[in-house]
Amino acid sequence: MLVPRQIAPDLSVDTLAHGRFDLSGETPERMTLVCFYRGLHCPICANYLKELERLTPAFAERGVSTIAISSDDQARAQAMAAKVGASQLRIGYGLPLALARRWGLYISASRGKTSIGIEEPALFSEPGVFLIRPDRTIYYLSVQSMPFVRPSFAEMTQALDFVIKNDYPARGEYVGEV
């Protein structure tokens, strides 16, 4: 189980327009927001990524870089980028499912075509959102077993204002006996 204040697992994937993303080489002022999404087949993901694209400048103003990553291949990632109008948000693709599992993501099996008529991959990861500090420690994490009820990016930008102003520590780090 991943825990805040721990070192995040390695993460390296190709992106559509920004070369290779490697978490160990990220140098944001404050954090990197990693948004794992289900893939092109997910209409909820498309809406979610549109919101992240819209708010990427607000995150950048707070010293937070953004990337959205799926296990989709390059062609499907390109189709999703076009669907969400990604011009500022980095889109990573080809996430190995073994790596997704190391990040604590749930894995689902295909149920055929989705409500929008796009075939699901045989296996794919479910959503997760992480804020990772430049020293690669986990600040925040949220992992879902379903495509529904995800963290709000607008609320997250507001929360970051509080975090920055108050130097608020990562919470949920205690792993001792209870």
Short mmCIF file of N, CA and C in Angstrom, two decimals:
data_model
loop_
_atom_site.label_atom_id
_atom_site.label_comp_id
_atom_site.label_asym_id
_atom_site.label_seq_id
_atom_site.Cartn_x
_atom_site.Cartn_y
_atom_site.Cartn_z
N MET A 1 0.83 -1.18 0.00
CA MET A 1 0.00 0.00 0.00
C MET A 1 0.88 1.25 0.00
N LEU A 2 0.56 2.18 -0.89
CA LEU A 2 1.29 3.43 -0.92
C LEU A 2 0.80 4.34 0.20
N VAL A 3 1.73 5.09 0.77
CA VAL A 3 1.44 5.93 1.92
C VAL A 3 2.07 7.30 1.70
N PRO A 4 1.36 8.39 2.07
CA PRO A 4 1.97 9.71 1.98
C PRO A 4 3.30 9.76 2.73
N ARG A 5 4.19 10.59 2.21
CA ARG A 5 5.56 10.81 2.70
C ARG A 5 6.52 9.68 2.31
N GLN A 6 6.03 8.62 1.68
CA GLN A 6 6.90 7.57 1.13
C GLN A 6 7.38 8.02 -0.24
N ILE A 7 8.46 7.40 -0.69
CA ILE A 7 8.93 7.63 -2.05
C ILE A 7 7.95 6.94 -3.01
N ALA A 8 7.53 7.67 -4.03
CA ALA A 8 6.64 7.11 -5.05
C ALA A 8 7.39 6.07 -5.87
N PRO A 9 6.67 5.09 -6.41
CA PRO A 9 7.32 4.13 -7.32
C PRO A 9 7.90 4.84 -8.54
N ASP A 10 8.82 4.20 -9.21
CA ASP A 10 9.33 4.73 -10.46
C ASP A 10 8.17 4.92 -11.43
N LEU A 11 8.32 5.87 -12.32
CA LEU A 11 7.29 6.11 -13.33
C LEU A 11 7.94 6.75 -14.54
N SER A 12 7.90 6.03 -15.64
CA SER A 12 8.49 6.52 -16.88
C SER A 12 7.63 6.03 -18.05
N VAL A 13 7.10 6.98 -18.83
CA VAL A 13 6.27 6.65 -19.99
C VAL A 13 6.56 7.64 -21.11
N ASP A 14 6.23 7.24 -22.33
CA ASP A 14 6.31 8.15 -23.46
C ASP A 14 5.12 9.11 -23.40
N THR A 15 5.32 10.33 -23.91
CA THR A 15 4.23 11.29 -24.02
C THR A 15 4.03 11.63 -25.50
N LEU A 16 2.90 12.22 -25.80
CA LEU A 16 2.59 12.54 -27.20
C LEU A 16 3.45 13.67 -27.75
N ALA A 17 3.70 14.70 -26.95
CA ALA A 17 4.37 15.89 -27.49
C ALA A 17 5.52 16.40 -26.63
N HIS A 18 5.88 15.67 -25.59
CA HIS A 18 6.89 16.18 -24.66
C HIS A 18 7.99 15.16 -24.38
N GLY A 19 8.24 14.25 -25.30
CA GLY A 19 9.29 13.27 -25.11
C GLY A 19 8.94 12.27 -24.01
N ARG A 20 9.94 11.73 -23.42
CA ARG A 20 9.76 10.73 -22.37
C ARG A 20 9.53 11.43 -21.03
N PHE A 21 8.50 11.03 -20.32
CA PHE A 21 8.26 11.52 -18.96
C PHE A 21 8.91 10.54 -18.01
N ASP A 22 9.73 11.07 -17.12
CA ASP A 22 10.35 10.26 -16.06
C ASP A 22 10.20 11.03 -14.77
N LEU A 23 9.44 10.48 -13.85
CA LEU A 23 9.16 11.17 -12.59
C LEU A 23 10.45 11.58 -11.88
N SER A 24 11.48 10.75 -11.98
CA SER A 24 12.72 11.07 -11.28
C SER A 24 13.41 12.30 -11.86
N GLY A 25 13.04 12.70 -13.07
CA GLY A 25 13.63 13.87 -13.69
C GLY A 25 12.76 15.12 -13.61
N GLU A 26 11.61 15.01 -13.00
CA GLU A 26 10.70 16.15 -12.87
C GLU A 26 11.28 17.16 -11.88
N THR A 27 11.16 18.44 -12.21
CA THR A 27 11.68 19.48 -11.34
C THR A 27 10.67 20.62 -11.17
N PRO A 28 9.44 20.31 -10.74
CA PRO A 28 8.49 21.39 -10.51
C PRO A 28 8.88 22.18 -9.27
N GLU A 29 8.37 23.38 -9.16
CA GLU A 29 8.63 24.19 -7.97
C GLU A 29 8.09 23.50 -6.72
N ARG A 30 6.87 22.93 -6.82
CA ARG A 30 6.25 22.33 -5.63
C ARG A 30 5.90 20.86 -5.80
N MET A 31 5.19 20.50 -6.87
CA MET A 31 4.73 19.12 -7.01
C MET A 31 4.44 18.79 -8.47
N THR A 32 4.30 17.49 -8.70
CA THR A 32 3.81 16.98 -9.98
C THR A 32 2.47 16.32 -9.72
N LEU A 33 1.47 16.70 -10.48
CA LEU A 33 0.16 16.06 -10.41
C LEU A 33 0.15 14.97 -11.47
N VAL A 34 0.02 13.72 -11.03
CA VAL A 34 -0.08 12.59 -11.94
C VAL A 34 -1.51 12.10 -11.90
N CYS A 35 -2.18 12.17 -13.04
CA CYS A 35 -3.56 11.70 -13.18
C CYS A 35 -3.56 10.46 -14.06
N PHE A 36 -3.82 9.31 -13.45
CA PHE A 36 -3.96 8.08 -14.22
C PHE A 36 -5.42 7.99 -14.66
N TYR A 37 -5.65 7.78 -15.95
CA TYR A 37 -7.02 7.66 -16.46
C TYR A 37 -7.21 6.32 -17.17
N ARG A 38 -8.46 5.93 -17.35
CA ARG A 38 -8.81 4.60 -17.84
C ARG A 38 -8.45 4.40 -19.31
N GLY A 39 -8.66 5.42 -20.14
CA GLY A 39 -8.35 5.31 -21.55
C GLY A 39 -9.42 5.95 -22.42
N LEU A 40 -9.21 5.88 -23.73
CA LEU A 40 -10.08 6.50 -24.72
C LEU A 40 -11.52 6.04 -24.59
N HIS A 41 -11.72 4.82 -24.17
CA HIS A 41 -13.06 4.26 -24.10
C HIS A 41 -13.94 4.89 -23.02
N CYS A 42 -13.37 5.69 -22.13
CA CYS A 42 -14.09 6.19 -20.95
C CYS A 42 -14.58 7.63 -21.16
N PRO A 43 -15.89 7.83 -21.31
CA PRO A 43 -16.39 9.20 -21.47
C PRO A 43 -16.21 10.06 -20.22
N ILE A 44 -16.20 9.45 -19.05
CA ILE A 44 -15.98 10.21 -17.82
C ILE A 44 -14.55 10.73 -17.79
N CYS A 45 -13.61 9.91 -18.25
CA CYS A 45 -12.21 10.34 -18.32
C CYS A 45 -12.06 11.54 -19.24
N ALA A 46 -12.76 11.54 -20.37
CA ALA A 46 -12.65 12.65 -21.31
C ALA A 46 -13.08 13.95 -20.63
N ASN A 47 -14.20 13.93 -19.95
CA ASN A 47 -14.66 15.14 -19.25
C ASN A 47 -13.68 15.54 -18.15
N TYR A 48 -13.16 14.56 -17.44
CA TYR A 48 -12.22 14.82 -16.35
C TYR A 48 -10.94 15.46 -16.88
N LEU A 49 -10.44 14.93 -17.99
CA LEU A 49 -9.21 15.48 -18.57
C LEU A 49 -9.43 16.86 -19.19
N LYS A 50 -10.64 17.12 -19.69
CA LYS A 50 -10.95 18.48 -20.17
C LYS A 50 -10.79 19.47 -19.02
N GLU A 51 -11.26 19.09 -17.85
CA GLU A 51 -11.15 19.96 -16.68
C GLU A 51 -9.67 20.14 -16.28
N LEU A 52 -8.90 19.07 -16.33
CA LEU A 52 -7.49 19.18 -15.99
C LEU A 52 -6.75 20.04 -17.02
N GLU A 53 -7.08 19.88 -18.28
CA GLU A 53 -6.49 20.73 -19.32
C GLU A 53 -6.80 22.19 -19.04
N ARG A 54 -8.05 22.49 -18.71
CA ARG A 54 -8.47 23.87 -18.43
C ARG A 54 -7.73 24.44 -17.23
N LEU A 55 -7.47 23.60 -16.22
CA LEU A 55 -6.85 24.08 -14.99
C LEU A 55 -5.33 23.90 -14.94
N THR A 56 -4.74 23.33 -15.97
CA THR A 56 -3.28 23.16 -15.98
C THR A 56 -2.55 24.49 -15.75
N PRO A 57 -2.99 25.61 -16.35
CA PRO A 57 -2.32 26.88 -16.04
C PRO A 57 -2.46 27.27 -14.57
N ALA A 58 -3.60 27.00 -13.95
CA ALA A 58 -3.79 27.32 -12.52
C ALA A 58 -2.86 26.47 -11.66
N PHE A 59 -2.67 25.22 -12.04
CA PHE A 59 -1.72 24.38 -11.31
C PHE A 59 -0.30 24.92 -11.50
N ALA A 60 0.03 25.30 -12.73
CA ALA A 60 1.37 25.83 -13.01
C ALA A 60 1.65 27.09 -12.18
N GLU A 61 0.63 27.96 -12.02
CA GLU A 61 0.79 29.16 -11.19
C GLU A 61 1.14 28.81 -9.74
N ARG A 62 0.76 27.61 -9.32
CA ARG A 62 1.02 27.16 -7.95
C ARG A 62 2.26 26.27 -7.87
N GLY A 63 3.02 26.19 -8.97
CA GLY A 63 4.24 25.41 -8.97
C GLY A 63 4.02 23.92 -9.13
N VAL A 64 2.91 23.55 -9.77
CA VAL A 64 2.56 22.13 -9.94
C VAL A 64 2.50 21.81 -11.43
N SER A 65 3.32 20.84 -11.85
CA SER A 65 3.26 20.36 -13.23
C SER A 65 2.19 19.26 -13.32
N THR A 66 1.66 19.04 -14.52
CA THR A 66 0.58 18.06 -14.69
C THR A 66 0.90 17.07 -15.80
N ILE A 67 0.40 15.84 -15.62
CA ILE A 67 0.45 14.83 -16.67
C ILE A 67 -0.71 13.87 -16.46
N ALA A 68 -1.30 13.43 -17.57
CA ALA A 68 -2.35 12.41 -17.56
C ALA A 68 -1.80 11.18 -18.28
N ILE A 69 -1.95 10.00 -17.67
CA ILE A 69 -1.32 8.78 -18.18
C ILE A 69 -2.34 7.65 -18.22
N SER A 70 -2.28 6.86 -19.29
CA SER A 70 -3.09 5.64 -19.39
C SER A 70 -2.26 4.52 -19.98
N SER A 71 -2.86 3.35 -19.98
CA SER A 71 -2.21 2.19 -20.60
C SER A 71 -2.53 2.11 -22.08
N ASP A 72 -3.31 3.05 -22.60
CA ASP A 72 -3.61 3.08 -24.04
C ASP A 72 -2.34 3.16 -24.87
N ASP A 73 -2.43 2.71 -26.12
CA ASP A 73 -1.31 2.86 -27.04
C ASP A 73 -1.29 4.30 -27.57
N GLN A 74 -0.30 4.61 -28.38
CA GLN A 74 -0.12 5.97 -28.86
C GLN A 74 -1.32 6.47 -29.65
N ALA A 75 -1.88 5.65 -30.52
CA ALA A 75 -3.00 6.08 -31.35
C ALA A 75 -4.22 6.43 -30.51
N ARG A 76 -4.53 5.61 -29.52
CA ARG A 76 -5.68 5.89 -28.66
C ARG A 76 -5.42 7.12 -27.78
N ALA A 77 -4.17 7.27 -27.31
CA ALA A 77 -3.82 8.45 -26.51
C ALA A 77 -3.96 9.72 -27.36
N GLN A 78 -3.55 9.63 -28.62
CA GLN A 78 -3.67 10.78 -29.53
C GLN A 78 -5.14 11.13 -29.74
N ALA A 79 -5.99 10.12 -29.89
CA ALA A 79 -7.42 10.37 -30.05
C ALA A 79 -8.01 11.03 -28.80
N MET A 80 -7.57 10.60 -27.62
CA MET A 80 -8.06 11.22 -26.38
C MET A 80 -7.56 12.65 -26.28
N ALA A 81 -6.31 12.90 -26.62
CA ALA A 81 -5.77 14.26 -26.58
C ALA A 81 -6.57 15.19 -27.49
N ALA A 82 -6.94 14.70 -28.66
CA ALA A 82 -7.74 15.50 -29.58
C ALA A 82 -9.14 15.74 -29.00
N LYS A 83 -9.71 14.72 -28.40
CA LYS A 83 -11.06 14.81 -27.83
C LYS A 83 -11.11 15.85 -26.70
N VAL A 84 -10.06 15.92 -25.89
CA VAL A 84 -10.07 16.84 -24.75
C VAL A 84 -9.41 18.18 -25.07
N GLY A 85 -8.88 18.32 -26.28
CA GLY A 85 -8.22 19.56 -26.66
C GLY A 85 -6.94 19.82 -25.88
N ALA A 86 -6.20 18.76 -25.62
CA ALA A 86 -4.98 18.88 -24.81
C ALA A 86 -3.92 19.67 -25.57
N SER A 87 -3.61 20.85 -25.05
CA SER A 87 -2.53 21.65 -25.62
C SER A 87 -1.48 21.97 -24.56
N GLN A 88 -1.90 21.99 -23.29
CA GLN A 88 -0.98 22.29 -22.19
C GLN A 88 -0.72 21.06 -21.32
N LEU A 89 -1.71 20.21 -21.19
CA LEU A 89 -1.62 19.00 -20.39
C LEU A 89 -0.79 17.95 -21.14
N ARG A 90 0.23 17.43 -20.47
CA ARG A 90 1.00 16.35 -21.06
C ARG A 90 0.17 15.07 -21.03
N ILE A 91 0.22 14.31 -22.11
CA ILE A 91 -0.51 13.04 -22.21
C ILE A 91 0.52 11.92 -22.36
N GLY A 92 0.57 11.05 -21.36
CA GLY A 92 1.46 9.89 -21.40
C GLY A 92 0.67 8.65 -21.78
N TYR A 93 1.35 7.70 -22.38
CA TYR A 93 0.67 6.49 -22.84
C TYR A 93 1.57 5.27 -22.65
N GLY A 94 0.95 4.10 -22.80
CA GLY A 94 1.72 2.85 -22.72
C GLY A 94 2.08 2.45 -21.31
N LEU A 95 1.31 2.89 -20.30
CA LEU A 95 1.60 2.51 -18.92
C LEU A 95 1.50 0.99 -18.77
N PRO A 96 2.60 0.33 -18.41
CA PRO A 96 2.52 -1.12 -18.18
C PRO A 96 1.61 -1.41 -16.98
N LEU A 97 0.74 -2.40 -17.11
CA LEU A 97 -0.20 -2.70 -16.03
C LEU A 97 0.51 -3.16 -14.76
N ALA A 98 1.66 -3.79 -14.89
CA ALA A 98 2.41 -4.17 -13.68
C ALA A 98 2.85 -2.91 -12.93
N LEU A 99 3.20 -1.87 -13.65
CA LEU A 99 3.57 -0.60 -13.03
C LEU A 99 2.33 0.08 -12.43
N ALA A 100 1.22 0.01 -13.13
CA ALA A 100 -0.04 0.56 -12.60
C ALA A 100 -0.35 -0.09 -11.26
N ARG A 101 -0.16 -1.37 -11.18
CA ARG A 101 -0.43 -2.08 -9.92
C ARG A 101 0.52 -1.62 -8.82
N ARG A 102 1.80 -1.36 -9.15
CA ARG A 102 2.74 -0.85 -8.14
C ARG A 102 2.29 0.51 -7.60
N TRP A 103 1.58 1.28 -8.40
CA TRP A 103 1.04 2.56 -7.98
C TRP A 103 -0.29 2.39 -7.23
N GLY A 104 -0.71 1.16 -7.04
CA GLY A 104 -1.93 0.90 -6.28
C GLY A 104 -3.20 1.03 -7.09
N LEU A 105 -3.07 1.12 -8.41
CA LEU A 105 -4.25 1.25 -9.25
C LEU A 105 -4.96 -0.10 -9.40
N TYR A 106 -6.26 -0.05 -9.45
CA TYR A 106 -7.06 -1.25 -9.70
C TYR A 106 -7.02 -1.55 -11.19
N ILE A 107 -7.10 -2.83 -11.53
CA ILE A 107 -7.08 -3.27 -12.92
C ILE A 107 -8.44 -3.90 -13.24
N SER A 108 -9.00 -3.53 -14.38
CA SER A 108 -10.28 -4.08 -14.82
C SER A 108 -10.12 -4.83 -16.13
N ALA A 109 -11.03 -5.80 -16.35
CA ALA A 109 -11.08 -6.56 -17.59
C ALA A 109 -12.16 -5.97 -18.50
N SER A 110 -11.97 -6.11 -19.79
CA SER A 110 -12.90 -5.56 -20.78
C SER A 110 -14.31 -6.10 -20.60
N ARG A 111 -15.27 -5.23 -20.83
CA ARG A 111 -16.69 -5.60 -20.87
C ARG A 111 -17.23 -5.31 -22.26
N GLY A 112 -16.33 -5.20 -23.26
CA GLY A 112 -16.75 -4.93 -24.64
C GLY A 112 -16.78 -3.45 -24.93
N LYS A 113 -17.79 -3.04 -25.71
CA LYS A 113 -17.91 -1.64 -26.09
C LYS A 113 -18.58 -0.84 -24.97
N THR A 114 -18.12 0.40 -24.82
CA THR A 114 -18.68 1.28 -23.80
C THR A 114 -19.92 2.00 -24.34
N SER A 115 -20.50 2.84 -23.53
CA SER A 115 -21.70 3.59 -23.91
C SER A 115 -21.46 4.50 -25.11
N ILE A 116 -20.20 4.84 -25.37
CA ILE A 116 -19.89 5.69 -26.53
C ILE A 116 -19.40 4.86 -27.72
N GLY A 117 -19.51 3.53 -27.62
CA GLY A 117 -19.21 2.65 -28.75
C GLY A 117 -17.75 2.38 -29.00
N ILE A 118 -16.90 2.61 -28.00
CA ILE A 118 -15.47 2.34 -28.15
C ILE A 118 -15.12 1.09 -27.35
N GLU A 119 -14.41 0.18 -27.98
CA GLU A 119 -14.02 -1.08 -27.34
C GLU A 119 -13.03 -0.82 -26.21
N GLU A 120 -13.29 -1.43 -25.07
CA GLU A 120 -12.34 -1.37 -23.96
C GLU A 120 -11.15 -2.28 -24.28
N PRO A 121 -9.96 -1.92 -23.82
CA PRO A 121 -8.82 -2.84 -23.95
C PRO A 121 -9.09 -4.10 -23.13
N ALA A 122 -8.38 -5.18 -23.41
CA ALA A 122 -8.57 -6.44 -22.67
C ALA A 122 -8.40 -6.21 -21.17
N LEU A 123 -7.39 -5.44 -20.80
CA LEU A 123 -7.15 -5.05 -19.40
C LEU A 123 -6.74 -3.58 -19.39
N PHE A 124 -7.14 -2.86 -18.36
CA PHE A 124 -6.77 -1.45 -18.23
C PHE A 124 -6.84 -1.06 -16.77
N SER A 125 -6.16 0.04 -16.43
CA SER A 125 -6.17 0.50 -15.03
C SER A 125 -7.32 1.47 -14.80
N GLU A 126 -7.78 1.47 -13.56
CA GLU A 126 -8.81 2.41 -13.12
C GLU A 126 -8.12 3.71 -12.68
N PRO A 127 -8.89 4.77 -12.40
CA PRO A 127 -8.29 6.09 -12.15
C PRO A 127 -7.54 6.23 -10.83
N GLY A 128 -6.61 7.16 -10.84
CA GLY A 128 -5.90 7.55 -9.64
C GLY A 128 -5.30 8.94 -9.84
N VAL A 129 -5.25 9.71 -8.77
CA VAL A 129 -4.65 11.05 -8.82
C VAL A 129 -3.64 11.14 -7.69
N PHE A 130 -2.45 11.64 -8.01
CA PHE A 130 -1.35 11.75 -7.05
C PHE A 130 -0.71 13.12 -7.16
N LEU A 131 -0.32 13.67 -6.03
CA LEU A 131 0.55 14.83 -5.98
C LEU A 131 1.88 14.35 -5.41
N ILE A 132 2.94 14.55 -6.18
CA ILE A 132 4.27 14.06 -5.82
C ILE A 132 5.21 15.26 -5.68
N ARG A 133 5.89 15.33 -4.55
CA ARG A 133 6.86 16.42 -4.31
C ARG A 133 8.11 16.20 -5.17
N PRO A 134 8.92 17.24 -5.37
CA PRO A 134 10.13 17.10 -6.17
C PRO A 134 11.10 16.04 -5.63
N ASP A 135 11.06 15.74 -4.31
CA ASP A 135 11.92 14.69 -3.77
C ASP A 135 11.32 13.30 -3.98
N ARG A 136 10.23 13.24 -4.76
CA ARG A 136 9.51 12.01 -5.13
C ARG A 136 8.68 11.43 -4.00
N THR A 137 8.48 12.15 -2.91
CA THR A 137 7.60 11.64 -1.87
C THR A 137 6.15 11.95 -2.24
N ILE A 138 5.29 11.06 -1.83
CA ILE A 138 3.86 11.21 -2.10
C ILE A 138 3.30 12.24 -1.11
N TYR A 139 2.62 13.24 -1.65
CA TYR A 139 1.94 14.22 -0.80
C TYR A 139 0.47 13.86 -0.66
N TYR A 140 -0.16 13.49 -1.76
CA TYR A 140 -1.60 13.21 -1.79
C TYR A 140 -1.83 12.05 -2.74
N LEU A 141 -2.79 11.20 -2.41
CA LEU A 141 -3.19 10.16 -3.35
C LEU A 141 -4.65 9.83 -3.20
N SER A 142 -5.27 9.52 -4.31
CA SER A 142 -6.66 9.07 -4.36
C SER A 142 -6.76 8.06 -5.48
N VAL A 143 -7.20 6.85 -5.13
CA VAL A 143 -7.31 5.76 -6.10
C VAL A 143 -8.75 5.27 -6.09
N GLN A 144 -9.32 5.09 -7.26
CA GLN A 144 -10.69 4.63 -7.38
C GLN A 144 -10.77 3.25 -8.03
N SER A 145 -11.75 2.47 -7.62
CA SER A 145 -12.00 1.18 -8.25
C SER A 145 -13.06 1.30 -9.33
N MET A 146 -13.64 2.47 -9.49
CA MET A 146 -14.69 2.74 -10.47
C MET A 146 -14.37 4.05 -11.18
N PRO A 147 -15.01 4.29 -12.33
CA PRO A 147 -14.74 5.54 -13.03
C PRO A 147 -15.42 6.75 -12.41
N PHE A 148 -16.29 6.54 -11.44
CA PHE A 148 -17.10 7.62 -10.88
C PHE A 148 -16.45 8.28 -9.67
N VAL A 149 -16.95 9.47 -9.31
CA VAL A 149 -16.63 10.19 -8.07
C VAL A 149 -15.13 10.40 -7.90
N ARG A 150 -14.58 11.25 -8.71
CA ARG A 150 -13.15 11.55 -8.66
C ARG A 150 -12.88 12.87 -7.95
N PRO A 151 -11.65 13.06 -7.48
CA PRO A 151 -11.31 14.34 -6.84
C PRO A 151 -11.50 15.51 -7.81
N SER A 152 -11.98 16.61 -7.30
CA SER A 152 -12.21 17.81 -8.10
C SER A 152 -10.91 18.59 -8.27
N PHE A 153 -10.54 18.84 -9.52
CA PHE A 153 -9.33 19.62 -9.77
C PHE A 153 -9.50 21.07 -9.32
N ALA A 154 -10.69 21.62 -9.46
CA ALA A 154 -10.93 22.99 -9.01
C ALA A 154 -10.73 23.09 -7.50
N GLU A 155 -11.29 22.13 -6.76
CA GLU A 155 -11.10 22.12 -5.31
C GLU A 155 -9.63 21.90 -4.95
N MET A 156 -8.94 21.11 -5.76
CA MET A 156 -7.53 20.84 -5.49
C MET A 156 -6.69 22.11 -5.63
N THR A 157 -7.00 22.95 -6.63
CA THR A 157 -6.23 24.20 -6.75
C THR A 157 -6.48 25.08 -5.54
N GLN A 158 -7.71 25.13 -5.06
CA GLN A 158 -8.01 25.92 -3.85
C GLN A 158 -7.29 25.34 -2.63
N ALA A 159 -7.29 24.03 -2.52
CA ALA A 159 -6.60 23.38 -1.40
C ALA A 159 -5.10 23.67 -1.46
N LEU A 160 -4.54 23.70 -2.66
CA LEU A 160 -3.11 24.00 -2.79
C LEU A 160 -2.78 25.39 -2.28
N ASP A 161 -3.69 26.34 -2.46
CA ASP A 161 -3.46 27.68 -1.91
C ASP A 161 -3.29 27.60 -0.39
N PHE A 162 -4.15 26.83 0.27
CA PHE A 162 -4.06 26.64 1.72
C PHE A 162 -2.77 25.91 2.09
N VAL A 163 -2.46 24.84 1.34
CA VAL A 163 -1.25 24.04 1.60
C VAL A 163 0.00 24.91 1.51
N ILE A 164 0.06 25.73 0.46
CA ILE A 164 1.24 26.57 0.25
C ILE A 164 1.34 27.64 1.34
N LYS A 165 0.23 28.31 1.62
CA LYS A 165 0.22 29.38 2.62
C LYS A 165 0.62 28.88 4.00
N ASN A 166 0.17 27.68 4.36
CA ASN A 166 0.36 27.15 5.71
C ASN A 166 1.42 26.07 5.82
N ASP A 167 2.13 25.81 4.71
CA ASP A 167 3.12 24.74 4.70
C ASP A 167 2.54 23.46 5.31
N TYR A 168 1.33 23.13 4.84
CA TYR A 168 0.57 22.01 5.41
C TYR A 168 1.23 20.68 5.05
N PRO A 169 1.45 19.81 6.03
CA PRO A 169 2.15 18.55 5.77
C PRO A 169 1.25 17.51 5.12
N ALA A 170 1.86 16.54 4.47
CA ALA A 170 1.13 15.38 3.96
C ALA A 170 0.53 14.63 5.13
N ARG A 171 -0.69 14.14 4.99
CA ARG A 171 -1.37 13.43 6.07
C ARG A 171 -1.63 11.99 5.64
N GLY A 172 -1.90 11.14 6.62
CA GLY A 172 -2.17 9.73 6.34
C GLY A 172 -0.92 8.88 6.33
N GLU A 173 0.16 9.38 6.92
CA GLU A 173 1.48 8.73 6.84
C GLU A 173 1.71 7.67 7.92
N TYR A 174 0.86 7.63 8.94
CA TYR A 174 1.11 6.72 10.08
C TYR A 174 0.81 5.28 9.68
N VAL A 175 1.78 4.42 9.89
CA VAL A 175 1.63 2.99 9.53
C VAL A 175 1.88 2.07 10.73
N GLY A 176 2.01 2.64 11.94
CA GLY A 176 2.28 1.85 13.14
C GLY A 176 1.03 1.13 13.65
N GLU A 177 1.16 0.52 14.78
CA GLU A 177 0.06 -0.22 15.41
C GLU A 177 -1.05 0.75 15.79
N VAL A 178 -2.26 0.28 15.69
CA VAL A 178 -3.42 1.08 16.13
C VAL A 178 -4.29 0.25 17.08
#
